Amino acid sequence: MGKSIDLLQGTLDLLILKTLALEPMHGWGISQRIQQISHDSLQVQQGSLYPALHRLEQQEWIASEWGASENNRKAKYYRLTDSGRRQLEAETAKWERLSAAVAQILQTA
Amino acid sequence: MKLLRRLRTLFNKDRLDQQLTDELQFHFDKQVEQNLAAGMSPEEARYDALRKFGGVEQVKEECRDAWGVRFMNTLLQDVRYAFRMLAKNPGFTVVAILTLAIGIGANTAIFNLIDAVMLRKLPVERPSELRLVAIVDPGSAGEPDPTFTNPLWEQVHDRQDVFSGVFAWGGDQFDLAQGGAVDYVNGLWVSGDFFKTLELRPSAGRLLTASDDQRGCVGAAVLSYGFWQEHYGGAPSAIGSTISLSTHPFEVVGIAPPGFYGTEVGNKFDVAIPICAAALFDGKTSRLDRRSNWWLTVAGRIKPGLSAGQLATGLRVLSPAVFSAALPQDWSADGQKGFLRQVLVAKPAATGISSLRETFDRPLELLMGVVGLVLLIACANIASLMLARAASRQKELAMRQALGAGRFRLIRQLLTECLLLSSAGALVGILFAHWGTALLVRCISKAQDPVFLDLSLDGRVLGFTLAIAVFTSILFGLLPALRATRVSLTWAMKGAQAIKSARAGRFHSRHWIVATQVALSLVLLVAAGLFLRSFAKLATLDLGFDRNNVLIVSTNLNTAKIPRDLQFSTCEAIEGRLRALPGVTSAGRSVMTPVSGSGWNGLIQSEWSTALTRRRSIAWFSFVSPGYFQTLHMTLLAGRNFNSGDTHTAPAVVIVNQTLARRFFPNLNPIGKTFRIMDIAEKPGAPIEVVGVIKDSKYRSTREEASPIAFFPATQIPGESEADTFELRTAIPPSALVSAVQAAVGEVNKQIPIEFHTLAEQVNDSMVQERMLALLSGFFGALALLLAMIGLYGTLSYLVGQRQTEFGIRMALGAEPVSILRLVMRSVVSVLAAGVIAGVGISLAATRVLQQLLFGLSAHDALTIIAAVTVLSVVALVAGYLPARQATRVDPMVALRNE
């Protein structure tokens, strides 16, 4: 846990969109997935996930519906919308440009 | 889409909240499940899940923020809370709403009247293009005169090139009855292009056109929508029917659109007929060709693209040709020169024209100020009440602050309450205003000439009401809200008493509020006093005649088609019959009655005073029968009354009033002396011998200075006129004689139209402006006094309540009740003194604008100011004494136990 990184603002949104790009998922699943993929190096306070989800839903980048979970409990599933997909692409491109630029600076300096 | 979602969230808030809880619960349960699987004890698993998740309520709140409804939500919350608080205290709420309703209602009513009289545009297409044409004499400083003769109007119509359309109209009254008691309708003479240029469309049938307004026309009539509904029930069969106007038949060709009442604000027309039809009414010397008969108003629609300067130039260029073609041939050389010098000018006419504006614009502005002050006083009262309430809610507010409510949030909540109060006040106020305005219109109406105004509430009036509602809520709400939220938490929790007694002795904001109220009320009382005294002076003025118990019977022998040479004997016969009626003590007749609004004057010349200016040579004339003076109780001071010897062929004689005698026969006995009347070409006529002198009396208005009046015998009237107005002094109420008079006149000739008035009503009508100001300023002055009294009483009761402990201790230590009483009354007196001093100062400065509206009274009338101060002081001391006496009844034990 010692080497975990605090999330930059906006990064959480990107991670959520990316996660949902694979398949619709409920909040708990998203939080698990982010931890797994980042090999526990990204520390997300679980609670802070939900305001982000509701914000993205208001932006209409993701949509939600109630469905049955693995053990047949009712859960709220989120999925990426078309405009969300476009947003993800744009954000990804932006992120790549930014990290490339930062990497460049770090190497040359 | 997003807005829709937000609104949905707003209305589904409870369901969404539940879903949010479910969602988070699911997450939490999953975490617990995972922890259990990892081998934690159930308790440890729950604890770990909570820790990993973070503050649940905080997350929920952030999610709600994400919905974007927090603002709306708290607003709803505030409103709901405000409703609850107001409902909890119905006494306060009702008093506050009623106070505001009176204040806002009064303001709305007066503004509605101002809007209707002065601001509202005519209900026609593009009213801003309309211009009124008026005549200016560059040689004199007078106002532009908007009246035209028909020859002048025809010249303007034929020659003008600055208007895309030009039209003329004149108001008149037409009698629907065929003889007997008159049944007047408001008539409008209109030129052929009147409706076309105003771009009005008929409700039914057709409107008058240029082809209806040709010399020699047979007459067609257009009815107003209201008249059609009232008299024909809106039946289509009205079109094509015949309507009799002063015994002349007219065919109804169409109905004007609803909402169009004419171009004159304050009047509504019932029937419009073409100007050419005047020939049918007038006979051979019709006003169509009379060059000194001013009866038309002219307006036009400015040509598109023409500037105001181009319009003025166009009219100026036009003027010489117009005036020379319509020159009155019989005028003196000087008069003709003046006539030809005149030029035409244009004035904006989007709001129509109105004689009401000249009479009432200043009084209305003044009343707007008065009701503004009333509203301020009302606000001060409510601010006082709010302060008292805020103090009693201090514990509650402190508690909420201690629990984390921000100050801004609390202020917002308190202001929401105020806004709710003033909105309710505004709603009730609009109701008050609705009948208040109707009352106001009655107030400015004359018995003989009722005012009609379109009083529908338009956007401007509603906007005004909304604006003052918001403004007042800030005015009375902000200070209490700021004070209430500035509390020391610890003190407040310990108990409000402790704070208050810490600064009980100070002259604090509540005192200032009351002092302001006292000052403002005093200003209103002084104004009310001035107007009441002014009106009283006018109403009790010696008019030179006795207005009571005189019935005026106006007839028109021309309408009854009685030949000219039989008219005199007909009048004699009627006068004789009327005098013989039971209940009539004396009767007379004349060409006109005093203060009726009409007049007849001329220049006179006497050889004993030759140096008079032209203006001072003017005398006012009347022609009367011998019974006239006795009937009006006018006192003959010297000489003799007219008698049967003063016939048509006898030497010309005259009875003059004191002013005429003094001016034209200075220091001489006028009896037996003569003067001459100048004719229209200003040549002196034959000498007329003075046979009597009568006491000065009013002629045109009650406000006028005494002016020279000459009474001639009815037998010696020149020209076409006849003394056909009869005056009856009655021993019974004048109205009881109406049917007997009708029968008596009918015996002479059934065709004669008869109109009834009383002299008292005629005199009252001439004081309508003064009466309105006295009535309204008196009403609002009393209202202000009442509000100030309530304010003072409320504030003192509250302050005494706050200082109960202090008084208790004082009394326990041996203070006499009298000294407590003195203590409280001292603050009453200091508040009163501060208010009175400020009020007198403001009154002295402000009442100067009233001077013009006062009669026989200085705006700084000491008696009025002293009376107002006295009334206010007595009322304030009584309002202050009641709570002060309460203070002396404090039981020391009870007061101390409270602590």
Tab-separated table of C-alpha atoms in Angstrom, chain B residues 272-600:
chain	number	residue	atom	x	y	z
B	272	ALA	CA	-69.534	57.551	-33.921
B	273	ILE	CA	-71.003	59.525	-36.835
B	274	PRO	CA	-69.283	61.351	-39.703
B	275	ILE	CA	-68.442	65.037	-39.327
B	276	CYS	CA	-70.527	65.907	-42.405
B	277	ALA	CA	-73.650	64.963	-40.443
B	278	ALA	CA	-73.265	68.157	-38.387
B	279	ALA	CA	-75.187	69.843	-41.219
B	280	LEU	CA	-78.226	67.702	-40.305
B	281	PHE	CA	-78.077	68.965	-36.704
B	282	ASP	CA	-77.274	72.627	-37.286
B	283	GLY	CA	-79.470	73.730	-40.134
B	284	LYS	CA	-78.384	76.380	-42.568
B	285	THR	CA	-75.504	77.935	-40.567
B	286	SER	CA	-73.811	74.640	-39.871
B	287	ARG	CA	-70.571	74.445	-37.903
B	288	LEU	CA	-69.070	72.816	-41.003
B	289	ASP	CA	-68.574	76.315	-42.373
B	290	ARG	CA	-68.253	78.367	-39.207
B	291	ARG	CA	-64.768	79.720	-38.952
B	292	SER	CA	-64.898	80.571	-35.240
B	293	ASN	CA	-66.361	77.324	-33.966
B	294	TRP	CA	-63.566	75.231	-32.484
B	295	TRP	CA	-64.782	71.695	-31.960
B	296	LEU	CA	-62.420	69.231	-33.656
B	297	THR	CA	-59.156	67.557	-32.719
B	298	VAL	CA	-56.754	66.556	-35.495
B	299	ALA	CA	-54.162	63.773	-35.508
B	300	GLY	CA	-52.219	61.844	-38.091
B	301	ARG	CA	-49.936	58.925	-38.673
B	302	ILE	CA	-46.458	60.176	-39.528
B	303	LYS	CA	-45.146	59.076	-42.944
B	304	PRO	CA	-42.602	56.246	-42.593
B	305	GLY	CA	-39.015	57.492	-42.498
B	306	LEU	CA	-39.941	61.079	-41.693
B	307	SER	CA	-38.000	62.581	-38.771
B	308	ALA	CA	-39.552	64.815	-36.122
B	309	GLY	CA	-37.666	67.778	-37.587
B	310	GLN	CA	-38.940	67.085	-41.115
B	311	LEU	CA	-42.471	66.778	-39.759
B	312	ALA	CA	-42.189	70.133	-37.966
B	313	THR	CA	-40.781	71.802	-41.062
B	314	GLY	CA	-43.464	70.281	-43.272
B	315	LEU	CA	-46.228	71.594	-41.002
B	316	ARG	CA	-44.656	75.031	-40.742
B	317	VAL	CA	-44.424	75.332	-44.518
B	318	LEU	CA	-48.024	74.236	-44.776
B	319	SER	CA	-49.353	76.706	-42.196
B	320	PRO	CA	-49.726	80.034	-44.129
B	321	ALA	CA	-51.888	78.480	-46.825
B	322	VAL	CA	-54.053	76.623	-44.274
B	323	PHE	CA	-54.699	79.632	-42.060
B	324	SER	CA	-55.329	82.112	-44.852
B	325	ALA	CA	-57.854	79.765	-46.484
B	326	ALA	CA	-59.773	79.374	-43.196
B	327	LEU	CA	-59.526	82.989	-42.011
B	328	PRO	CA	-62.615	84.217	-40.079
B	329	GLN	CA	-63.787	87.156	-42.196
B	330	ASP	CA	-65.690	88.915	-39.410
B	331	TRP	CA	-62.716	89.262	-37.046
B	332	SER	CA	-61.010	92.582	-36.308
B	333	ALA	CA	-57.865	93.422	-38.269
B	334	ASP	CA	-55.715	92.670	-35.215
B	335	GLY	CA	-57.455	89.392	-34.651
B	336	GLN	CA	-56.948	88.373	-38.277
B	337	LYS	CA	-53.277	89.275	-38.153
B	338	GLY	CA	-52.851	87.080	-35.090
B	339	PHE	CA	-54.757	84.266	-36.787
B	340	LEU	CA	-52.560	84.299	-39.895
B	341	ARG	CA	-49.395	84.312	-37.801
B	342	GLN	CA	-50.206	80.893	-36.297
B	343	VAL	CA	-48.346	77.696	-37.203
B	344	LEU	CA	-49.188	74.014	-36.970
B	345	VAL	CA	-47.088	71.789	-34.708
B	346	ALA	CA	-47.155	68.053	-33.946
B	347	LYS	CA	-47.024	66.285	-30.595
B	348	PRO	CA	-46.650	62.534	-29.929
B	349	ALA	CA	-50.090	61.026	-29.424
B	350	ALA	CA	-49.421	57.333	-28.792
B	351	THR	CA	-51.322	57.538	-25.507
B	352	GLY	CA	-54.207	59.460	-27.004
B	353	ILE	CA	-55.263	62.755	-25.518
B	354	SER	CA	-56.890	63.433	-22.187
B	355	SER	CA	-58.141	66.421	-20.294
B	356	LEU	CA	-57.722	64.294	-17.160
B	357	ARG	CA	-53.960	64.612	-17.466
B	358	GLU	CA	-53.908	68.343	-16.894
B	359	THR	CA	-56.210	68.145	-13.898
B	360	PHE	CA	-54.810	65.056	-12.289
B	361	ASP	CA	-51.192	64.544	-13.271
B	362	ARG	CA	-49.821	66.459	-10.291
B	363	PRO	CA	-52.352	65.109	-7.789
B	364	LEU	CA	-51.652	61.579	-9.002
B	365	GLU	CA	-47.895	61.985	-8.713
B	366	LEU	CA	-48.432	63.394	-5.263
B	367	LEU	CA	-50.642	60.490	-4.267
B	368	MET	CA	-48.022	58.088	-5.573
B	369	GLY	CA	-45.623	59.702	-3.102
B	370	VAL	CA	-48.204	59.474	-0.334
B	371	VAL	CA	-48.873	55.788	-0.824
B	372	GLY	CA	-45.119	55.236	-1.129
B	373	LEU	CA	-44.765	56.683	2.362
B	374	VAL	CA	-47.621	54.520	3.618
B	375	LEU	CA	-45.812	51.488	2.262
B	376	LEU	CA	-42.610	52.562	4.002
B	377	ILE	CA	-44.468	52.909	7.281
B	378	ALA	CA	-46.022	49.506	6.763
B	379	CYS	CA	-42.565	48.063	6.076
B	380	ALA	CA	-41.249	49.651	9.247
B	381	ASN	CA	-44.044	47.977	11.190
B	382	ILE	CA	-43.269	44.600	9.778
B	383	ALA	CA	-39.545	45.098	10.281
B	384	SER	CA	-40.349	45.774	13.945
B	385	LEU	CA	-42.433	42.649	14.171
B	386	MET	CA	-39.725	40.624	12.434
B	387	LEU	CA	-37.122	41.900	14.868
B	388	ALA	CA	-39.302	40.900	17.785
B	389	ARG	CA	-39.862	37.501	16.256
B	390	ALA	CA	-36.188	37.091	15.456
B	391	ALA	CA	-35.413	37.775	19.088
B	392	SER	CA	-37.844	35.150	20.245
B	393	ARG	CA	-36.368	32.730	17.711
B	394	GLN	CA	-32.848	33.416	18.840
B	395	LYS	CA	-32.517	30.068	20.562
B	396	GLU	CA	-33.695	28.274	17.459
B	397	LEU	CA	-31.338	30.215	15.182
B	398	ALA	CA	-28.408	29.725	17.560
B	399	MET	CA	-29.137	26.025	17.681
B	400	ARG	CA	-29.145	25.795	13.911
B	401	GLN	CA	-25.891	27.729	13.708
B	402	ALA	CA	-24.356	25.479	16.316
B	403	LEU	CA	-25.381	22.488	14.217
B	404	GLY	CA	-23.480	23.915	11.298
B	405	ALA	CA	-25.878	26.066	9.321
B	406	GLY	CA	-24.031	28.892	7.598
B	407	ARG	CA	-25.043	32.470	8.319
B	408	PHE	CA	-25.783	33.072	4.669
B	409	ARG	CA	-28.019	30.044	4.657
B	410	LEU	CA	-29.967	31.352	7.658
B	411	ILE	CA	-30.335	34.821	6.149
B	412	ARG	CA	-31.568	33.247	2.961
B	413	GLN	CA	-34.089	31.277	4.905
B	414	LEU	CA	-35.331	34.334	6.825
B	415	LEU	CA	-35.586	36.328	3.584
B	416	THR	CA	-37.568	33.512	2.031
B	417	GLU	CA	-40.093	33.983	4.807
B	418	CYS	CA	-40.225	37.703	4.043
B	419	LEU	CA	-40.649	37.080	0.333
B	420	LEU	CA	-43.459	34.674	1.064
B	421	LEU	CA	-45.142	37.285	3.241
B	422	SER	CA	-44.847	40.042	0.674
B	423	SER	CA	-46.013	37.762	-2.140
B	424	ALA	CA	-49.113	36.944	-0.143
B	425	GLY	CA	-49.449	40.646	0.636
B	426	ALA	CA	-49.131	41.475	-3.066
B	427	LEU	CA	-51.800	38.951	-4.027
B	428	VAL	CA	-54.278	40.308	-1.497
B	429	GLY	CA	-53.084	43.804	-2.406
B	430	ILE	CA	-54.026	43.290	-6.064
B	431	LEU	CA	-57.514	42.386	-4.884
B	432	PHE	CA	-57.626	45.555	-2.767
B	433	ALA	CA	-56.297	47.535	-5.711
B	434	HIS	CA	-58.967	46.106	-7.971
B	435	TRP	CA	-61.821	47.750	-6.113
B	436	GLY	CA	-59.636	50.555	-4.838
B	437	THR	CA	-59.028	51.750	-8.390
B	438	ALA	CA	-62.727	51.621	-9.182
B	439	LEU	CA	-63.330	53.790	-6.102
B	440	LEU	CA	-60.594	56.156	-7.238
B	441	VAL	CA	-62.240	56.561	-10.616
B	442	ARG	CA	-65.504	57.425	-8.858
B	443	CYS	CA	-63.488	59.903	-6.837
B	444	ILE	CA	-62.197	61.760	-9.906
B	445	SER	CA	-65.538	61.560	-11.730
B	446	LYS	CA	-67.979	64.412	-11.922
B	447	ALA	CA	-71.661	63.713	-11.388
B	448	GLN	CA	-72.346	65.289	-14.779
B	449	ASP	CA	-69.373	63.778	-16.556
B	450	PRO	CA	-68.340	60.369	-15.241
B	451	VAL	CA	-64.808	59.251	-16.057
B	452	PHE	CA	-64.325	56.012	-17.918
B	453	LEU	CA	-60.932	54.329	-17.854
B	454	ASP	CA	-59.657	51.023	-19.147
B	455	LEU	CA	-58.418	49.608	-15.837
B	456	SER	CA	-57.474	46.095	-16.889
B	457	LEU	CA	-54.239	45.101	-15.180
B	458	ASP	CA	-51.602	45.151	-17.879
B	459	GLY	CA	-48.039	43.861	-17.712
B	460	ARG	CA	-46.716	47.187	-16.562
B	461	VAL	CA	-48.990	47.280	-13.503
B	462	LEU	CA	-48.299	43.666	-12.569
B	463	GLY	CA	-44.567	44.237	-13.048
B	464	PHE	CA	-44.787	47.238	-10.773
B	465	THR	CA	-46.562	45.210	-8.094
B	466	LEU	CA	-44.023	42.415	-8.356
B	467	ALA	CA	-41.161	44.887	-8.088
B	468	ILE	CA	-42.516	46.567	-4.975
B	469	ALA	CA	-43.292	43.191	-3.402
B	470	VAL	CA	-39.654	42.115	-3.792
B	471	PHE	CA	-38.390	45.532	-2.777
B	472	THR	CA	-40.504	45.640	0.375
B	473	SER	CA	-39.500	42.155	1.450
B	474	ILE	CA	-35.852	43.174	1.281
B	475	LEU	CA	-36.640	46.429	3.021
B	476	PHE	CA	-38.362	44.900	6.000
B	477	GLY	CA	-36.516	41.603	6.004
B	478	LEU	CA	-32.829	42.325	5.573
B	479	LEU	CA	-32.113	44.257	8.749
B	480	PRO	CA	-33.915	41.796	11.036
B	481	ALA	CA	-32.257	38.881	9.241
B	482	LEU	CA	-28.799	40.385	9.625
B	483	ARG	CA	-29.382	41.113	13.288
B	484	ALA	CA	-30.990	37.818	14.072
B	485	THR	CA	-28.123	35.813	12.660
B	486	ARG	CA	-25.463	37.814	14.453
B	487	VAL	CA	-25.749	36.002	17.723
B	488	SER	CA	-23.353	34.876	20.338
B	489	LEU	CA	-24.006	31.176	20.521
B	490	THR	CA	-23.229	30.710	24.180
B	491	TRP	CA	-25.353	33.633	25.277
B	492	ALA	CA	-28.203	32.615	23.134
B	493	MET	CA	-28.162	29.070	24.455
B	494	LYS	CA	-28.178	30.355	28.003
B	495	GLY	CA	-31.299	32.358	27.317
B	496	ALA	CA	-32.301	35.373	25.334
B	497	GLN	CA	-33.013	37.452	28.405
B	498	ALA	CA	-29.370	37.746	29.282
B	499	ILE	CA	-28.426	39.365	25.981
B	500	LYS	CA	-31.228	41.816	25.902
B	501	SER	CA	-30.781	43.146	29.386
B	502	ALA	CA	-27.150	43.744	28.566
B	503	ARG	CA	-28.126	46.531	26.220
B	504	ALA	CA	-31.592	47.368	27.296
B	505	GLY	CA	-30.962	51.019	27.981
B	506	ARG	CA	-29.743	51.847	24.483
B	507	PHE	CA	-31.680	53.672	21.837
B	508	HIS	CA	-31.362	50.815	19.447
B	509	SER	CA	-32.567	49.977	15.974
B	510	ARG	CA	-36.154	49.330	17.006
B	511	HIS	CA	-36.376	52.828	18.392
B	512	TRP	CA	-35.007	54.214	15.163
B	513	ILE	CA	-37.593	52.349	13.194
B	514	VAL	CA	-40.411	53.748	15.314
B	515	ALA	CA	-38.983	57.272	15.182
B	516	THR	CA	-38.890	57.015	11.391
B	517	GLN	CA	-42.488	55.898	11.380
B	518	VAL	CA	-43.474	58.827	13.548
B	519	ALA	CA	-41.669	61.224	11.205
B	520	LEU	CA	-43.226	59.792	8.035
B	521	SER	CA	-46.683	59.663	9.585
B	522	LEU	CA	-46.353	63.277	10.576
B	523	VAL	CA	-45.553	64.253	6.995
B	524	LEU	CA	-48.653	62.436	5.802
B	525	LEU	CA	-50.774	63.957	8.551
B	526	VAL	CA	-49.594	67.452	7.680
B	527	ALA	CA	-50.373	66.863	3.997
B	528	ALA	CA	-53.767	65.428	4.900
B	529	GLY	CA	-54.458	68.369	7.185
B	530	LEU	CA	-53.540	70.845	4.479
B	531	PHE	CA	-55.777	69.234	1.889
B	532	LEU	CA	-58.674	68.828	4.283
B	533	ARG	CA	-58.480	72.445	5.372
B	534	SER	CA	-58.074	73.588	1.782
B	535	PHE	CA	-61.130	71.610	0.742
B	536	ALA	CA	-63.102	72.830	3.760
B	537	LYS	CA	-62.280	76.415	2.853
B	538	LEU	CA	-63.400	75.846	-0.688
B	539	ALA	CA	-66.537	73.960	0.301
B	540	THR	CA	-67.683	76.605	2.774
B	541	LEU	CA	-66.742	79.507	0.548
B	542	ASP	CA	-69.333	82.236	0.036
B	543	LEU	CA	-70.231	81.630	-3.603
B	544	GLY	CA	-72.563	84.607	-3.836
B	545	PHE	CA	-75.524	82.262	-4.303
B	546	ASP	CA	-77.112	79.454	-2.312
B	547	ARG	CA	-76.334	76.100	-3.896
B	548	ASN	CA	-78.729	74.005	-1.821
B	549	ASN	CA	-82.215	72.978	-2.924
B	550	VAL	CA	-81.906	74.294	-6.437
B	551	LEU	CA	-83.004	72.038	-9.284
B	552	ILE	CA	-81.600	72.932	-12.697
B	553	VAL	CA	-83.736	71.949	-15.679
B	554	SER	CA	-81.989	72.272	-19.031
B	555	THR	CA	-84.063	72.138	-22.203
B	556	ASN	CA	-83.304	72.511	-25.865
B	557	LEU	CA	-85.990	74.121	-27.977
B	558	ASN	CA	-84.021	73.765	-31.221
B	559	THR	CA	-83.951	69.981	-30.902
B	560	ALA	CA	-87.712	70.087	-30.352
B	561	LYS	CA	-87.904	72.024	-33.672
B	562	ILE	CA	-89.783	74.924	-32.107
B	563	PRO	CA	-89.647	77.880	-34.513
B	564	ARG	CA	-87.342	80.702	-33.468
B	565	ASP	CA	-90.118	83.266	-33.060
B	566	LEU	CA	-92.084	80.996	-30.713
B	567	GLN	CA	-89.140	80.086	-28.477
B	568	PHE	CA	-89.377	83.077	-26.119
B	569	SER	CA	-93.068	82.571	-25.393
B	570	THR	CA	-92.486	78.832	-24.926
B	571	CYS	CA	-89.819	79.553	-22.316
B	572	GLU	CA	-92.126	82.017	-20.554
B	573	ALA	CA	-94.875	79.417	-20.515
B	574	ILE	CA	-92.568	76.738	-19.083
B	575	GLU	CA	-91.223	79.074	-16.407
B	576	GLY	CA	-94.783	79.976	-15.390
B	577	ARG	CA	-95.833	76.324	-15.114
B	578	LEU	CA	-92.746	75.348	-13.154
B	579	ARG	CA	-93.201	78.214	-10.705
B	580	ALA	CA	-96.731	76.980	-10.019
B	581	LEU	CA	-95.630	73.431	-9.141
B	582	PRO	CA	-96.178	72.421	-5.496
B	583	GLY	CA	-92.838	72.322	-3.666
B	584	VAL	CA	-91.347	75.070	-5.821
B	585	THR	CA	-90.881	78.326	-3.919
B	586	SER	CA	-89.484	80.349	-6.801
B	587	ALA	CA	-88.308	79.875	-10.375
B	588	GLY	CA	-86.137	81.643	-12.876
B	589	ARG	CA	-84.348	80.949	-16.110
B	590	SER	CA	-81.068	81.868	-17.736
B	591	VAL	CA	-78.820	80.994	-20.667
B	592	MET	CA	-76.339	79.321	-18.317
B	593	THR	CA	-75.892	78.466	-14.683
B	594	PRO	CA	-72.938	79.265	-12.429
B	595	VAL	CA	-69.870	76.944	-12.353
B	596	SER	CA	-71.392	74.808	-15.096
B	597	GLY	CA	-68.212	74.864	-17.143
B	598	SER	CA	-69.632	77.033	-19.901
B	599	GLY	CA	-69.262	80.765	-20.160
B	600	TRP	CA	-69.918	83.774	-22.337
